[in-house]
Coordinates of C-alpha atoms in Angstrom, one line a residue:
Chain A
X1 CA 101.1 0.9 203.6
X2 CA 99.1 0.7 206.8
X3 CA 101.8 1.9 209.2
X4 CA 102.4 5.0 207.1
X5 CA 98.6 5.7 206.8
X6 CA 98.3 5.5 210.6
X7 CA 101.1 8.0 211.1
X8 CA 99.7 10.4 208.6
X9 CA 96.3 10.3 210.3
X10 CA 97.8 10.6 213.7
X11 CA 100.4 13.3 213.1
X12 CA 99.7 14.9 209.7
X13 CA 98.4 18.5 209.9
X14 CA 96.5 20.2 207.1
X15 CA 97.4 23.8 206.4
X16 CA 95.1 25.8 204.1
X17 CA 93.8 23.9 201.1
X18 CA 96.7 21.8 200.0
X19 CA 99.6 21.7 202.4
X20 CA 100.0 18.5 204.4
X21 CA 102.6 18.8 207.1
X22 CA 104.2 15.5 208.1
X23 CA 107.4 17.0 209.5
X24 CA 107.4 14.9 212.6
X25 CA 108.4 11.8 210.7
X26 CA 109.1 12.6 207.0
X27 CA 110.5 16.0 206.0
X28 CA 112.1 17.8 208.9
X29 CA 112.4 15.1 211.6
X30 CA 112.8 11.7 210.0
X31 CA 111.7 8.5 211.6
X32 CA 114.4 6.1 210.4
X33 CA 112.5 2.9 211.4
X34 CA 109.5 4.0 209.4
X35 CA 111.8 4.9 206.5
X36 CA 113.2 1.4 206.6
X37 CA 109.6 0.0 206.4
X38 CA 109.0 2.2 203.4
X39 CA 112.3 1.1 201.8
X40 CA 111.3 -2.5 202.2
X41 CA 107.9 -1.8 200.6
X42 CA 109.5 0.0 197.6
X43 CA 111.8 -3.0 197.2
X44 CA 108.8 -5.3 197.1
X45 CA 107.0 -3.1 194.6
X46 CA 109.9 -2.7 192.2
X47 CA 112.0 -5.8 192.9
X48 CA 111.7 -7.3 189.4
X49 CA 112.8 -4.1 187.7
X50 CA 116.5 -4.7 187.8
X51 CA 117.2 -1.2 189.1
X52 CA 120.7 0.2 188.8
X53 CA 120.3 3.6 190.4
X54 CA 117.8 5.6 192.6
X55 CA 117.3 9.2 191.6
X56 CA 115.7 11.9 193.8
X57 CA 115.7 15.6 194.3
X58 CA 117.1 17.7 197.2
X59 CA 116.4 18.1 199.9
X60 CA 113.6 16.1 201.6
X61 CA 113.8 13.1 199.1
X62 CA 117.4 12.3 200.0
X63 CA 116.8 10.5 203.3
X64 CA 114.1 8.1 202.1
X65 CA 116.1 7.6 198.8
X66 CA 119.3 6.6 200.8
X67 CA 117.4 4.2 203.1
X68 CA 115.6 2.7 200.2
X69 CA 118.8 2.2 198.2
X70 CA 120.1 -0.2 200.8
X71 CA 117.4 -2.7 199.8
X72 CA 118.3 -2.4 196.1
X73 CA 122.0 -2.3 196.7
X74 CA 122.5 0.6 194.3
X75 CA 123.8 4.2 194.6
X76 CA 121.6 7.3 194.9
X77 CA 121.9 10.4 192.8
X78 CA 120.1 13.5 193.9
X79 CA 119.3 16.3 191.5
X80 CA 120.5 19.7 192.7
X81 CA 118.3 22.7 192.8
X82 CA 121.0 25.4 193.4
X83 CA 124.0 26.5 191.5
X84 CA 127.1 25.2 193.2
X85 CA 130.8 25.5 192.6
X86 CA 130.9 21.8 193.5
X87 CA 128.8 20.8 190.5
X88 CA 130.2 19.9 187.2
X89 CA 129.6 22.3 184.3
X90 CA 128.5 19.4 182.2
X91 CA 125.0 18.7 183.5
X92 CA 121.6 17.6 182.3
X93 CA 119.3 20.4 183.2
X94 CA 115.5 20.9 183.4
X95 CA 113.1 23.5 184.7
X96 CA 110.5 22.8 187.3
X97 CA 107.6 25.1 188.1
X98 CA 106.8 25.3 191.8
X99 CA 103.2 26.1 192.6
X100 CA 104.0 26.6 196.2
X101 CA 106.6 29.2 195.5
X102 CA 105.0 30.5 192.2
X103 CA 108.2 30.3 190.3
X104 CA 110.4 28.1 188.3
X105 CA 113.7 26.6 189.4
X106 CA 116.3 24.6 187.6
X107 CA 117.3 21.0 188.5
X108 CA 120.6 19.5 187.4
X109 CA 122.4 16.2 187.4
X110 CA 126.0 15.8 186.3
X111 CA 126.3 13.8 183.1
X112 CA 128.7 11.5 184.9
X113 CA 126.0 10.0 187.0
X114 CA 123.3 9.1 184.5
X115 CA 124.3 6.5 181.9
X116 CA 122.2 5.2 179.0
X117 CA 122.3 1.7 180.4
X118 CA 120.9 2.9 183.8
X119 CA 117.5 1.5 184.9
X120 CA 116.3 4.2 187.3
X121 CA 113.8 4.3 190.1
X122 CA 112.8 7.8 191.2
X123 CA 112.0 8.0 194.9
X124 CA 110.4 11.1 196.4
X125 CA 108.5 12.1 199.5
X126 CA 105.5 13.9 197.9
X127 CA 103.6 13.8 194.6
X128 CA 101.2 16.7 194.0
X129 CA 101.1 18.3 190.6
X130 CA 103.9 16.0 189.3
X131 CA 106.2 18.8 188.0
X132 CA 109.3 17.7 189.9
X133 CA 108.9 14.1 188.7
X134 CA 108.4 15.3 185.1
X135 CA 111.6 17.4 185.5
X136 CA 113.6 14.4 186.8
X137 CA 112.2 12.2 183.9
X138 CA 113.4 14.9 181.5
X139 CA 117.0 14.6 182.9
X140 CA 116.7 10.8 182.7
X141 CA 115.5 11.0 179.1
X142 CA 118.3 13.4 178.2
X143 CA 120.7 10.7 179.4
X144 CA 118.8 8.1 177.3
X145 CA 118.5 6.1 180.5
X146 CA 115.4 4.1 181.4
X147 CA 112.9 5.3 184.0
X148 CA 111.5 2.0 185.3
X149 CA 109.4 3.3 188.1
X150 CA 108.5 6.1 190.6
X151 CA 108.1 5.4 194.3
X152 CA 106.3 8.1 196.2
X153 CA 105.7 8.2 199.9
X154 CA 102.6 10.4 199.9
X155 CA 100.5 11.2 196.8
X156 CA 98.0 13.9 197.0
X157 CA 95.3 12.1 195.0
X158 CA 93.1 15.2 194.8
X159 CA 95.8 16.9 192.7
X160 CA 96.4 15.9 189.1
X161 CA 100.1 14.9 189.1
X162 CA 99.4 11.1 189.6
X163 CA 96.9 11.0 186.7
X164 CA 99.2 13.0 184.4
X165 CA 102.2 10.7 185.1
X166 CA 100.2 7.5 184.8
X167 CA 98.7 8.8 181.5
X168 CA 102.4 9.2 180.4
X169 CA 102.8 5.5 181.0
X170 CA 105.0 5.9 184.1
X171 CA 104.9 3.1 186.6
X172 CA 104.1 5.0 189.8
X173 CA 103.5 3.4 193.2
X174 CA 102.5 5.6 196.2
X175 CA 102.6 4.2 199.7
X176 CA 99.7 6.4 200.7
X177 CA 97.3 8.3 198.6
X178 CA 95.4 11.2 200.2
X179 CA 91.9 11.4 198.9
X180 CA 90.9 14.7 200.4
X181 CA 91.9 17.2 203.1
X182 CA 88.7 19.2 203.3
X183 CA 88.2 21.3 206.4
X184 CA 91.5 19.9 207.9
X185 CA 90.2 16.3 207.8
X186 CA 92.6 13.9 206.1
X187 CA 91.0 11.1 204.1
X188 CA 93.3 8.3 202.8
X189 CA 92.3 6.0 200.0
Chain B
X1 CA 139.0 5.7 208.0
X2 CA 141.1 3.9 205.4
X3 CA 138.4 3.0 202.9
X4 CA 137.2 6.7 202.8
X5 CA 140.8 8.0 202.4
X6 CA 141.4 5.7 199.5
X7 CA 138.2 6.9 197.8
X8 CA 139.1 10.5 198.3
X9 CA 142.6 10.0 196.9
X10 CA 141.2 8.0 193.9
X11 CA 138.1 10.1 193.0
X12 CA 138.5 13.5 194.7
X13 CA 139.1 16.4 192.5
X14 CA 140.6 19.7 193.6
X15 CA 139.1 22.9 192.1
X16 CA 140.9 26.1 192.7
X17 CA 142.4 26.5 196.2
X18 CA 139.8 25.1 198.4
X19 CA 137.1 23.1 196.7
X20 CA 137.3 19.3 197.0
X21 CA 134.9 17.6 194.7
X22 CA 133.8 14.2 196.0
X23 CA 130.5 14.1 194.2
X24 CA 131.0 10.6 192.8
X25 CA 130.4 9.1 196.3
X26 CA 129.3 11.7 198.8
X27 CA 127.4 14.8 197.7
X28 CA 125.7 14.2 194.4
X29 CA 126.0 10.5 193.8
X30 CA 126.0 8.7 197.1
X31 CA 127.7 5.4 197.6
X32 CA 125.4 3.7 200.2
X33 CA 127.8 0.9 201.1
X34 CA 130.5 3.5 201.9
X35 CA 127.9 5.5 203.9
X36 CA 127.1 2.4 205.9
X37 CA 130.8 2.0 206.7
X38 CA 130.9 5.6 207.8
X39 CA 127.8 5.1 209.9
X40 CA 129.3 2.1 211.7
X41 CA 132.5 4.2 212.3
X42 CA 130.5 7.1 213.8
X43 CA 128.7 4.5 216.0
X44 CA 132.0 3.2 217.3
X45 CA 133.3 6.7 217.9
X46 CA 130.2 8.0 219.8
X47 CA 128.7 4.8 221.2
X48 CA 129.1 5.8 224.8
X49 CA 127.4 9.1 224.4
X50 CA 123.8 8.0 224.9
X51 CA 122.7 9.9 221.8
X52 CA 119.0 10.6 221.4
X53 CA 118.9 12.5 218.0
X54 CA 121.1 13.2 215.0
X55 CA 121.0 16.7 213.7
X56 CA 122.3 17.8 210.2
X57 CA 121.7 20.5 207.7
X58 CA 120.2 20.2 204.2
X59 CA 121.0 19.1 201.7
X60 CA 124.1 16.9 201.4
X61 CA 124.3 16.0 205.1
X62 CA 120.9 14.3 205.0
X63 CA 122.0 11.0 203.4
X64 CA 124.9 10.2 205.7
X65 CA 122.9 11.4 208.7
X66 CA 120.0 9.0 207.9
X67 CA 122.3 6.0 207.3
X68 CA 124.2 6.8 210.5
X69 CA 121.0 7.1 212.5
X70 CA 120.2 3.4 211.9
X71 CA 123.3 2.5 214.0
X72 CA 122.1 4.7 216.9
X73 CA 118.4 3.8 216.5
X74 CA 117.4 7.5 216.8
X75 CA 115.6 10.0 214.5
X76 CA 117.3 12.6 212.3
X77 CA 116.4 16.3 212.3
X78 CA 117.7 18.4 209.5
X79 CA 118.0 22.2 209.7
X80 CA 116.2 23.9 206.8
X81 CA 118.0 26.6 204.8
X82 CA 115.0 27.9 203.0
X83 CA 111.7 29.5 204.0
X84 CA 108.9 27.0 203.5
X85 CA 105.2 27.0 204.0
X86 CA 105.7 23.5 205.5
X87 CA 107.8 24.8 208.4
X88 CA 106.4 25.8 211.7
X89 CA 106.4 29.4 212.6
X90 CA 107.9 28.6 215.9
X91 CA 111.5 27.8 215.2
X92 CA 115.0 28.1 216.5
X93 CA 116.9 30.3 214.1
X94 CA 120.5 31.1 213.4
X95 CA 122.6 32.8 210.7
X96 CA 125.4 31.1 208.9
X97 CA 127.9 32.9 206.7
X98 CA 128.9 31.0 203.6
X99 CA 132.3 31.9 202.3
X100 CA 131.6 29.9 199.1
X101 CA 128.6 32.1 198.3
X102 CA 129.9 35.2 200.1
X103 CA 126.6 35.7 201.9
X104 CA 124.7 34.7 205.0
X105 CA 121.8 32.4 205.1
X106 CA 119.4 31.4 207.9
X107 CA 119.0 28.0 209.3
X108 CA 116.0 26.8 211.2
X109 CA 114.7 23.9 213.2
X110 CA 111.2 23.7 214.5
X111 CA 111.0 24.0 218.3
X112 CA 109.1 20.7 218.4
X113 CA 112.1 18.7 217.3
X114 CA 114.7 19.8 219.8
X115 CA 114.1 19.2 223.5
X116 CA 116.2 20.1 226.5
X117 CA 116.7 16.5 227.4
X118 CA 118.1 15.7 223.9
X119 CA 121.7 14.5 223.6
X120 CA 122.6 15.4 220.1
X121 CA 125.2 14.2 217.6
X122 CA 125.7 16.5 214.6
X123 CA 126.6 14.7 211.4
X124 CA 127.8 16.5 208.3
X125 CA 129.7 15.8 205.1
X126 CA 132.3 18.6 205.3
X127 CA 134.0 20.8 207.9
X128 CA 135.9 23.8 206.6
X129 CA 135.5 27.1 208.4
X130 CA 133.0 25.6 210.9
X131 CA 130.3 28.2 210.4
X132 CA 127.5 25.7 209.7
X133 CA 128.4 23.7 212.8
X134 CA 128.5 26.8 215.0
X135 CA 125.0 27.7 213.6
X136 CA 123.7 24.2 214.4
X137 CA 125.2 24.4 217.9
X138 CA 123.4 27.7 218.4
X139 CA 120.1 26.1 217.6
X140 CA 120.9 23.2 220.0
X141 CA 121.9 25.8 222.7
X142 CA 118.7 27.7 222.2
X143 CA 116.8 24.5 222.9
X144 CA 119.0 23.9 226.0
X145 CA 119.8 20.5 224.6
X146 CA 123.2 18.9 224.9
X147 CA 125.6 18.7 221.9
X148 CA 127.6 15.6 222.7
X149 CA 129.6 15.3 219.5
X150 CA 130.1 16.2 215.9
X151 CA 130.8 13.5 213.3
X152 CA 132.3 14.9 210.1
X153 CA 133.1 12.9 207.0
X154 CA 135.8 15.1 205.5
X155 CA 137.6 17.9 207.5
X156 CA 139.7 20.4 205.6
X157 CA 142.5 20.4 208.1
X158 CA 144.1 23.4 206.4
X159 CA 141.1 25.6 207.2
X160 CA 140.5 26.8 210.7
X161 CA 137.0 25.4 211.5
X162 CA 138.3 22.2 213.2
X163 CA 140.6 24.2 215.5
X164 CA 137.9 26.8 216.4
X165 CA 135.4 24.1 217.3
X166 CA 137.9 22.0 219.3
X167 CA 138.9 25.2 221.2
X168 CA 135.2 25.6 222.0
X169 CA 135.4 22.2 223.7
X170 CA 133.3 20.4 221.1
X171 CA 134.0 16.7 220.6
X172 CA 134.7 16.5 216.9
X173 CA 135.7 13.3 215.1
X174 CA 136.5 13.5 211.4
X175 CA 136.7 10.3 209.3
X176 CA 139.3 11.9 207.0
X177 CA 141.3 15.1 207.5
X178 CA 142.7 16.7 204.4
X179 CA 146.1 18.2 205.2
X180 CA 146.6 20.1 202.0
X181 CA 145.4 20.3 198.4
X182 CA 148.3 22.3 196.9
X183 CA 148.5 22.2 193.1
X184 CA 145.7 19.8 192.9
X185 CA 147.4 17.2 195.0
X186 CA 145.4 15.9 197.9
X187 CA 147.3 15.0 201.1
X188 CA 145.4 13.3 203.9
X189 CA 146.6 13.2 207.5

């Protein structure tokens, strides 16, 4: 998606080896017009999939998921990372290892909000090692729902998540794939 | 807002004395059509305020903030609750006490995303004791920006946050105000 690539090249900042900061438009400040363009693009990519629900994970996936859901006319369900008195006891649960934080965390979705007849599109802001998506897929599998696709805003193509998920047969579409970020220089496929 | 009140009465569940679960449409599963109605309502309530930015707090405020931002044609900035390698070092920071979790947590917004000329609308899903809103106002004050209003989806009118904030002179509009939840029965003003 050209508009997104230009924004990444213009505003993205590389920190260390593997952190790409795009918080001016994606995961701290959110450019809603750009989100709408991304939502339209996801709709075009997955329009034939008869999607009934969009699933994401808190927190930074929620904005893009909600804007995208307008184009599919479906609800959003976001997996929770934290224990909460508001959450049902009866949940699907999975464990996700975070390389950034060097620890595992649990993700949960209430059993009420995933049905076996659901055809689900996962939407998330980043794909790196793929662990969060595998965790979400696990929740969807537990519900015997169908994961029909994964829409990613930015895929770090130099990490192995994309390959692993595609090898699992998951239909992933990324709006921008970062080829490398060596010496602070961002290259996009 | 009648549509919202009907949904709360139909689907809301009271847990204990003070928890109102509305996770079928607001803070776990999100009904995007209802969110759009709420966004339109916030636009009508704050349309004369020349708003330049919508501020919210992760995680469950993000969806309604993003949908609402479309009606104002402005970006969203969400305060972060967790330390993150993605976040600037140079942040406005405040502390919020959570009664639910009986502990304080820090909220942060990068100094890049709040300017002194900003006219800010805070949007959040719930107002109970008002601590989160006071924390957000503190960040906005540190930036010498102007808080022009607060749009709340559900205010717990039987807790004191609404009164405290209105006594501070803050222009709060709540789409639904819960009068009481005694013995599991929800009464809406």
